[in-house]
Amino acid sequence: MPRNIRNTRRNFARPSDTFTVTGPTSAATFANGAVTTTVTINTVSNPVGPVGTGVYTVTSTPALFNTTITNSSTSFATTIQVPLGGTTSTYTLNVADKNYNGNGKQKVLTNAVTGVPTAAFAASIVVVAGGGPGGFNYAPNSSTGMGGGGAGGYREFSSYALELATNYTVTVGAGGTATSFPGTNGSNSVFSSVTSTGGGRGGSYDSNSGTQQMAGAVGGSGGGGSVTNQIGGTQSGSGGTSISPFPFVEVYSIQGNSGGTGVFGSTINGGGGGGALTAGVSATSTVAGNGGDGRTSLIDGAIYATGGGGGSSTGTAGQGGSSNARNGAGRAGNGSGIAATANSGGGGGGCALNSNNGYNGGAGGSGIVLLRYPNTRTITIGAGLTGSTTTSGSDKITTITAGTGNVSFA
């Protein structure tokens, strides 16, 4: 028999590799309309097959999904996400070896996936935290400009799975205040398992505290840095908090950006607070930093989460980001920073001092939660929350502006 024919027969006769499969020790359950369950595959022999890769398929009975896995490791775990819309409560997972000419073995895991919802629907959501305040200042006989407040964290989902007759927790975070040293960050906003982090306060100074100056604080976006002529140095605003993508369709991978740097020069200027879109601008020797720009919501087209402008002792004050859209501007000369607009998530403006008085930082804007969903659904806004609903084409838009409580859908 010719050698090539013998080799062909040998290849087709070659058995599958030996492997074992394990699944979760208990049934996986659904959260917000989707579920993930982990399957571990341990190969015992010939894990890569003649083509150099380990190929397995995972299917379900009844049919709901079909996933191909390629992994040449001898032992690995894979996570299967079950899509929406199933009508059967229990699914069996079938894992088949496809390494040898399609002549693969099959292993079966029963009761690996349960609870597929029948009444889930997709919504768009925006969760904006309260903005941070501009920097506070009390420094007699000193000329200073304080940092702008960082914007509240901004998170947006273009497709978030919701279920009927289920309570979802909502919290709208308050804006931070700086009526005493060093001020407080904005408060977090929450929708279900999504949390946006409050904005960082701007850098502050109080000669009575024993602390000469403070950098901008970390937050959803960081506050701008401050300087004093007693120190003669610079401070950077702290960075915004990064997040990992959520297992639904999250539009952005970060909540915000860092604050700008304060500068000691011919005038004393605070850095701008960070915004959801861009970082706060660093000050120069004559001009305080502008706040970072915010993001335009895909739900209502408004701009949210802009950074506050820095204050300037005798130069030019910084402006809020995004053309000063609903956030605080810094103060030049003497005066408290300008507060951000309510429900904007904007950072407050930094104050400025060129006399013997003390001044407050501008308050950060409170946060907001926006929901856009099919107009065939009806929302119930529970006690403790302030909100309203309008219709836009085939959708409804619910705006929640204050409080803590639950919402549900029918």
XYZ file of C-alpha atoms in Angstrom:
410
model
C 0.000 0.000 0.000
C 1.425 3.402 -0.888
C 2.777 5.365 2.098
C 0.474 8.369 1.584
C -2.628 6.129 1.721
C -1.372 4.426 4.905
C -0.786 7.886 6.507
C -4.254 9.055 5.498
C -5.861 5.983 7.046
C -3.785 6.475 10.197
C -4.913 10.109 10.521
C -8.598 9.262 10.170
C -8.313 6.358 12.567
C -6.477 8.442 15.215
C -8.714 8.843 18.272
C -9.644 12.045 20.032
C -7.532 13.319 22.891
C -8.590 12.289 26.361
C -10.161 15.077 28.394
C -12.391 15.724 31.377
C -14.858 18.533 31.960
C -16.076 20.079 35.192
C -18.698 22.750 35.727
C -20.026 24.747 38.653
C -20.706 22.788 41.823
C -24.137 24.407 41.998
C -26.457 25.824 39.382
C -25.586 29.302 38.132
C -28.318 31.903 38.492
C -29.250 34.986 36.509
C -28.652 38.610 37.493
C -30.195 41.462 35.512
C -31.210 39.150 32.695
C -27.927 37.398 31.867
C -25.751 34.740 33.437
C -22.206 33.477 33.147
C -21.097 30.000 34.155
C -17.574 28.590 34.128
C -16.608 25.309 32.458
C -13.148 23.833 33.133
C -11.567 21.522 30.522
C -8.637 19.304 31.525
C -6.859 17.519 28.680
C -5.099 14.264 29.547
C -3.482 13.300 26.259
C -2.801 14.861 22.859
C -4.215 18.250 23.833
C -3.265 20.036 20.644
C -4.198 17.510 17.994
C -2.638 17.254 14.531
C -3.367 20.895 13.637
C -1.583 22.366 16.635
C -4.563 23.729 18.559
C -7.055 22.449 21.084
C -10.572 23.027 19.773
C -13.744 22.326 21.730
C -17.369 23.293 21.222
C -19.861 24.076 23.945
C -23.540 23.812 23.046
C -26.731 23.707 25.072
C -29.759 21.443 25.200
C -32.315 22.848 24.463
C -30.434 24.896 21.871
C -29.668 28.415 23.084
C -26.024 29.009 22.267
C -23.097 27.437 20.428
C -19.548 28.474 21.360
C -16.240 27.352 19.866
C -13.212 27.431 22.182
C -9.625 27.308 20.970
C -7.000 26.757 23.646
C -3.793 24.722 23.449
C -3.254 24.569 27.220
C -3.569 21.233 28.979
C -5.985 22.721 31.505
C -8.058 25.862 31.158
C -11.361 27.418 32.183
C -13.809 29.211 29.935
C -16.769 31.394 30.863
C -19.999 30.995 28.913
C -22.485 33.893 28.864
C -26.046 32.863 28.134
C -27.986 35.401 26.035
C -31.405 36.792 26.832
C -34.692 35.428 25.627
C -34.730 31.771 26.620
C -37.925 30.208 27.897
C -36.642 27.039 29.584
C -35.428 27.204 33.144
C -32.703 24.525 32.934
C -30.051 23.952 30.257
C -27.588 21.124 29.774
C -24.095 22.029 28.573
C -22.469 19.714 26.003
C -18.682 19.948 25.589
C -17.260 18.173 22.518
C -13.646 17.613 21.434
C -13.118 18.710 17.806
C -9.368 18.175 17.544
C -9.289 15.113 15.301
C -11.118 15.183 11.991
C -14.439 16.011 13.570
C -14.458 12.612 15.315
C -14.768 14.133 18.770
C -15.956 12.826 22.071
C -18.680 14.618 24.001
C -18.979 15.321 27.722
C -22.256 16.459 29.274
C -22.802 18.789 32.224
C -26.376 18.819 33.487
C -28.070 21.621 35.406
C -25.174 23.973 34.654
C -27.367 26.927 33.695
C -30.722 27.823 35.225
C -33.193 30.681 35.347
C -33.241 32.119 31.815
C -35.617 35.107 32.049
C -38.629 35.365 29.770
C -39.430 39.052 30.358
C -36.116 40.891 30.122
C -35.596 44.034 28.065
C -32.683 46.315 27.273
C -32.328 49.901 28.523
C -29.764 52.670 28.160
C -28.584 54.146 31.455
C -26.384 57.046 32.566
C -25.155 57.295 36.165
C -23.412 60.565 37.143
C -21.997 61.107 40.638
C -21.894 64.369 42.570
C -19.093 66.741 41.569
C -16.252 67.759 43.864
C -16.040 71.292 45.322
C -13.439 73.888 44.467
C -10.655 74.476 46.941
C -11.242 76.242 50.303
C -8.890 79.018 51.435
C -8.144 80.689 54.759
C -4.694 82.278 54.748
C -4.438 85.813 56.201
C -1.706 87.971 54.683
C -1.361 85.580 51.779
C -2.285 85.624 48.082
C -3.480 82.255 46.815
C -5.565 80.576 44.130
C -7.213 77.222 44.828
C -7.845 74.196 42.620
C -11.089 73.500 40.778
C -13.267 70.554 41.793
C -13.197 67.313 39.857
C -16.321 66.138 38.031
C -18.394 63.315 39.390
C -17.792 59.918 37.831
C -19.658 59.296 34.562
C -20.811 55.821 33.492
C -23.025 55.069 30.491
C -24.466 51.830 29.118
C -26.043 51.508 25.686
C -27.581 48.129 26.545
C -28.297 47.138 30.120
C -30.580 44.148 30.740
C -33.537 44.737 33.063
C -36.270 42.418 34.293
C -39.898 43.065 35.121
C -41.206 43.152 38.713
C -37.661 43.559 40.086
C -36.530 46.309 42.452
C -33.420 48.234 41.362
C -31.689 50.437 43.923
C -31.049 54.047 42.868
C -29.010 56.718 44.678
C -28.301 60.224 43.379
C -25.100 61.585 44.917
C -24.890 65.094 46.380
C -22.262 67.580 45.290
C -19.309 68.111 47.624
C -18.851 71.277 49.695
C -15.816 73.297 50.783
C -17.040 75.633 53.535
C -14.227 74.467 55.806
C -10.786 72.969 55.315
C -10.206 70.897 53.229
C -13.703 70.260 51.841
C -15.461 66.984 51.023
C -15.632 64.988 47.803
C -18.873 64.588 45.901
C -21.020 61.571 46.812
C -21.422 58.398 44.754
C -24.443 57.726 42.523
C -25.796 54.192 42.087
C -28.095 52.247 39.786
C -28.360 48.572 40.741
C -24.791 47.178 40.531
C -23.394 50.290 38.792
C -21.610 52.832 41.012
C -20.165 56.155 39.844
C -17.576 57.709 42.166
C -17.971 61.231 43.561
C -15.677 63.945 42.186
C -12.480 64.897 44.045
C -12.279 68.219 45.911
C -9.906 70.885 44.670
C -6.668 71.623 46.497
C -7.221 73.801 49.623
C -5.217 75.851 52.090
C -5.752 76.837 55.727
C -2.963 78.479 57.700
C -4.732 77.563 60.990
C -4.692 73.846 60.273
C -0.940 73.371 60.353
C -1.124 71.937 56.840
C 0.216 74.377 54.301
C -1.606 73.059 51.268
C -3.426 70.097 49.861
C -3.289 68.419 46.469
C -6.521 67.836 44.639
C -8.256 64.679 45.830
C -8.815 61.449 43.909
C -12.374 60.950 42.664
C -14.436 60.017 39.638
C -12.377 62.864 38.207
C -9.543 64.334 40.278
C -9.539 67.828 41.774
C -7.114 70.500 40.585
C -3.936 71.196 42.543
C -3.298 74.368 44.599
C -0.220 76.387 45.634
C 0.559 79.084 48.190
C 3.214 81.782 48.192
C 4.370 80.482 51.561
C 5.478 77.244 49.898
C 6.363 78.485 46.460
C 5.970 75.078 44.812
C 3.491 73.198 42.647
C 1.012 70.416 43.304
C -0.670 68.093 40.841
C -4.329 67.253 40.982
C -4.848 63.574 41.697
C -5.904 61.150 38.981
C -9.432 60.054 38.259
C -10.495 56.521 39.163
C -10.288 53.917 36.388
C -12.897 51.165 36.111
C -13.184 47.820 34.368
C -15.836 47.356 31.691
C -19.102 46.057 33.081
C -20.425 42.758 31.641
C -23.106 44.639 29.689
C -22.373 47.179 26.953
C -20.560 49.999 28.774
C -19.752 52.898 26.462
C -16.568 54.153 28.209
C -13.886 52.305 30.144
C -13.070 55.143 32.577
C -15.231 57.396 34.735
C -13.129 60.551 34.407
C -9.697 62.148 34.274
C -7.084 63.767 36.479
C -6.954 67.361 37.684
C -4.460 69.956 36.480
C -1.406 71.274 38.302
C -1.331 74.499 40.297
C 1.469 76.996 39.676
C 3.386 79.511 41.794
C 4.456 82.328 39.482
C 3.900 86.062 39.046
C 0.387 85.185 40.223
C -0.679 82.137 42.236
C -3.075 79.911 40.351
C -4.965 76.680 40.945
C -5.257 73.852 38.432
C -8.554 72.923 36.783
C -10.521 69.916 37.966
C -10.709 66.864 35.721
C -13.747 66.172 33.537
C -15.328 62.986 32.230
C -13.918 63.577 28.717
C -10.591 65.371 29.270
C -8.157 66.144 32.084
C -8.131 69.454 33.937
C -5.811 72.080 32.465
C -2.684 72.969 34.418
C -2.237 76.584 35.471
C 0.408 78.928 34.067
C 2.206 81.731 35.869
C -0.583 84.175 34.967
C -3.703 82.071 34.281
C -5.477 79.450 36.395
C -6.356 76.134 34.788
C -9.674 75.454 33.076
C -11.712 72.427 34.059
C -11.761 69.317 31.896
C -14.592 68.782 29.426
C -17.604 66.599 30.185
C -19.380 63.976 28.107
C -22.515 64.367 26.020
C -25.149 61.860 27.086
C -26.520 59.585 24.361
C -29.858 59.613 26.198
C -30.762 63.320 26.310
C -27.899 65.122 24.505
C -26.901 67.174 27.578
C -23.321 67.599 28.795
C -22.498 66.139 32.210
C -19.474 65.815 34.500
C -17.337 68.832 33.570
C -14.435 69.964 35.749
C -14.362 73.192 37.773
C -11.982 76.062 36.984
C -9.089 77.011 39.247
C -8.858 80.278 41.215
C -6.228 82.994 40.679
C -4.827 85.456 43.232
C -4.337 88.392 40.848
C -4.336 86.823 37.376
C -7.058 85.227 35.256
C -9.400 82.680 36.772
C -9.984 79.316 35.124
C -13.272 78.504 33.431
C -15.287 75.339 33.743
C -14.876 72.728 31.044
C -17.113 72.247 27.985
C -17.599 75.997 27.459
C -18.497 76.417 31.134
C -21.464 74.083 30.720
C -23.206 73.820 34.094
C -20.041 73.678 36.193
C -18.171 76.111 38.401
C -15.734 78.788 37.266
C -12.795 79.846 39.400
C -12.572 83.197 41.142
C -9.969 85.891 40.465
C -8.807 88.344 43.136
C -11.033 87.823 46.188
C -14.069 85.612 46.504
C -15.545 82.159 46.809
C -15.572 79.815 43.851
C -18.705 79.549 41.714
C -20.927 76.545 42.374
C -21.781 74.021 39.667
C -25.381 73.576 38.523
C -27.526 70.993 40.299
C -27.789 67.564 38.598
C -24.804 68.271 36.355
C -22.133 66.300 38.229
C -19.872 69.298 37.533
C -16.948 70.362 39.699
C -17.100 73.638 41.663
C -14.769 76.559 41.009
C -11.710 77.242 43.144
C -11.717 80.345 45.354
C -9.067 83.076 45.359
C -7.583 85.215 48.124
C -5.763 88.525 47.809
C -6.628 89.984 51.224
C -7.032 88.935 54.843
C -10.318 87.079 54.391
C -11.066 83.424 53.882
C -13.278 82.068 51.101
C -15.147 78.873 50.307
C -14.755 76.685 47.280
C -17.713 76.518 44.909
C -19.971 73.545 45.655
C -19.993 70.629 43.267
C -23.145 69.883 41.284
C -25.321 66.991 42.420
C -25.463 63.875 40.253
C -28.225 62.367 38.147
C -29.472 58.971 36.895
C -31.011 58.693 33.404
C -32.907 55.669 32.028
C -34.104 55.206 28.428
C -36.263 52.152 27.687
C -39.120 50.978 25.402
C -42.361 52.922 25.820
C -44.189 49.616 26.228
C -42.753 49.449 29.757
C -43.992 51.376 32.788
C -41.665 52.474 35.582
C -42.586 52.853 39.252
C -40.388 55.374 41.102
C -40.362 54.425 44.754
C -40.511 56.513 47.910
C -37.356 58.462 48.657
C -36.630 59.297 45.017
C -37.448 62.413 42.994
C -37.908 61.805 39.279
C -40.000 62.313 36.163
C -40.690 60.473 32.897
C -41.174 61.779 29.353
C -41.773 60.058 26.009
C -39.348 60.336 23.094
C -40.489 58.478 19.984
C -40.721 54.780 20.773
C -38.900 55.217 24.087
C -39.474 56.661 27.529
C -36.819 58.669 29.384
C -36.862 58.723 33.172
C -34.736 61.338 34.961
C -34.006 60.792 38.666
C -32.628 63.903 40.324
C -32.446 63.219 44.071
C -32.728 60.685 46.855
C -32.287 56.973 47.517
C -34.883 54.289 46.845
C -36.019 51.658 44.363
C -37.464 51.627 40.857
C -39.245 48.736 39.143
C -40.776 48.036 35.736
C -43.980 46.481 34.458
